[in-house]
Amino acid sequence: MTTGTATTADPADPADLLIDRNIRDSAPDKTLLSSVRTHGILVPIVCLQDGDGLRVRDGHRRTLAALDVGLAEIPVFVTETDATDPARVVAQYAINEHRAGLSDTERLDAWSQLAAFGISAADIATKTGEKKATVAAALSLTDLPAAASAIVKQTMTLEEAAELADFSDDPDTIDELITAAEHGSFEHAIDRKRNERDLAAAVAELSETLQAERLHHLQPNERGNARPLHQLRENGKHIDELAHRECPGHCVEVQSCWDWAQDADGRHVHTAAARATIWCRDFATHGHTDSWVGTGSARAAADPEALKAKRRETIANNKAMADAQIVRRNWLAEFAQRKTIPAGGAMFTAMTMLRLRDGHMLSSFAERRGLDLVAEWLGLDHADKLDARIAKATPARAQHLALVIQLATYEGGADKELWRAFGGWNAYYLEALQGFGYTLSDVEQATVDGAHRA
């Protein structure tokens, strides 16, 4: 039998070939078995000649199929090139990934094998052409069996599962995110959880600072007889915050909020923050009066519980829509990079132009803000540079940019209250995004559904 870099195949008994563990699930499927039974092995098996015999390097599934159907001989190429186990795994990774694509389970298994050889995540990423962060996070899934199981069941992608490493100490969140992946809402769910975590951290940090100043934190059971200081008066006058520190009822309430900051590229981005509001407990006992008494509606006086429930709903919807906006704008930034307009895009552009002309939709601020968003999505530092970018575009790209500009006009008028009824334009906009491939969050879907019921 010839060896080396021969271009002709030699016959070999498949029962004599040595089969190492392959990173791909080696069990042949019915289609492969039928093909081998009918046509035999058409593509030679690549084997390494070592001291133990011929060891399969490429063609594990075909070799097993040949054994299953009882072939006595199959064609093989024999090479003397020795390869260490890590090199074998990397070679199989390249062969299988670029031939038909490895499944996520097989990719994770390959990375785990390489890690077992002591190879770092960075080196694995280099050898396999993957992102280091993805490999490192995926390797941590050994401590998250539920995530690994979701990959095997194909209800979660490897990239999604890798993001669960951020919540490895929170099994309830892990379960919630796995469920979200099953329903196609993983991106919204994990963004919401990250926001909740970041906001909670901001509140904890500010609370710790205020605790060091020995300021009492307003407790939920104290709110009934407490009021924000800005709402109180003493002898008809506003109460100075510094002077109020001597009041026995002086306390603070720490709440999460969003602030603006500049990222490394100088762009303004939302960042988690917290704010402290001064309150007074048992304010009437301390000689203060509520300036808002008498200004409430008759409805509020008649049904205070309904008013509280409505306020809770408003707060929840505002928060959910603010979270959704982050995901939506990230999606729009990627959408803006496309080269051609999607199906339905030209119709949306034309309809939006008509609506803007009729003047019954949005405002000039929304248009200006929309152009700023387009510039941001295209990596430009100012909207004034959009005309030059469009002038260089191909006709197909220019049509797509026209669509992006119209979408940005809607987005420029969107805020955390997008869930409210705004004459139907909000639902029209969200439904259009859905048609272009965007996955609506729960609150966005409820906005669309509500418009259809109206």
Coordinates of C-alpha atoms in Angstrom, one line a residue, residues 22 57 73 79 88 91 104 198 215 218 232 266 319 347 354 368 370 372 382 385 389 432 434:
N22 CA -14.5 12.4 16.1
R57 CA -8.5 11.1 10.0
E73 CA -13.4 -3.0 0.8
T79 CA -0.7 9.7 4.8
R88 CA -6.4 16.2 14.9
A91 CA -8.2 19.5 11.5
D104 CA -23.5 23.8 18.0
D198 CA -27.0 47.0 36.1
L215 CA -29.3 58.6 56.1
L218 CA -37.5 55.0 53.3
L232 CA -44.2 69.6 51.2
G266 CA -17.6 59.5 21.8
K319 CA -39.7 50.1 31.8
M347 CA -44.0 50.4 -0.2
L354 CA -47.4 60.4 2.2
R368 CA -34.2 65.6 13.0
G370 CA -34.2 60.3 13.1
D372 CA -29.1 61.8 13.9
H382 CA -22.9 64.2 12.1
K385 CA -22.5 63.9 6.2
R389 CA -22.7 58.8 1.9
A432 CA -43.3 47.0 9.6
Q434 CA -41.5 42.8 12.3

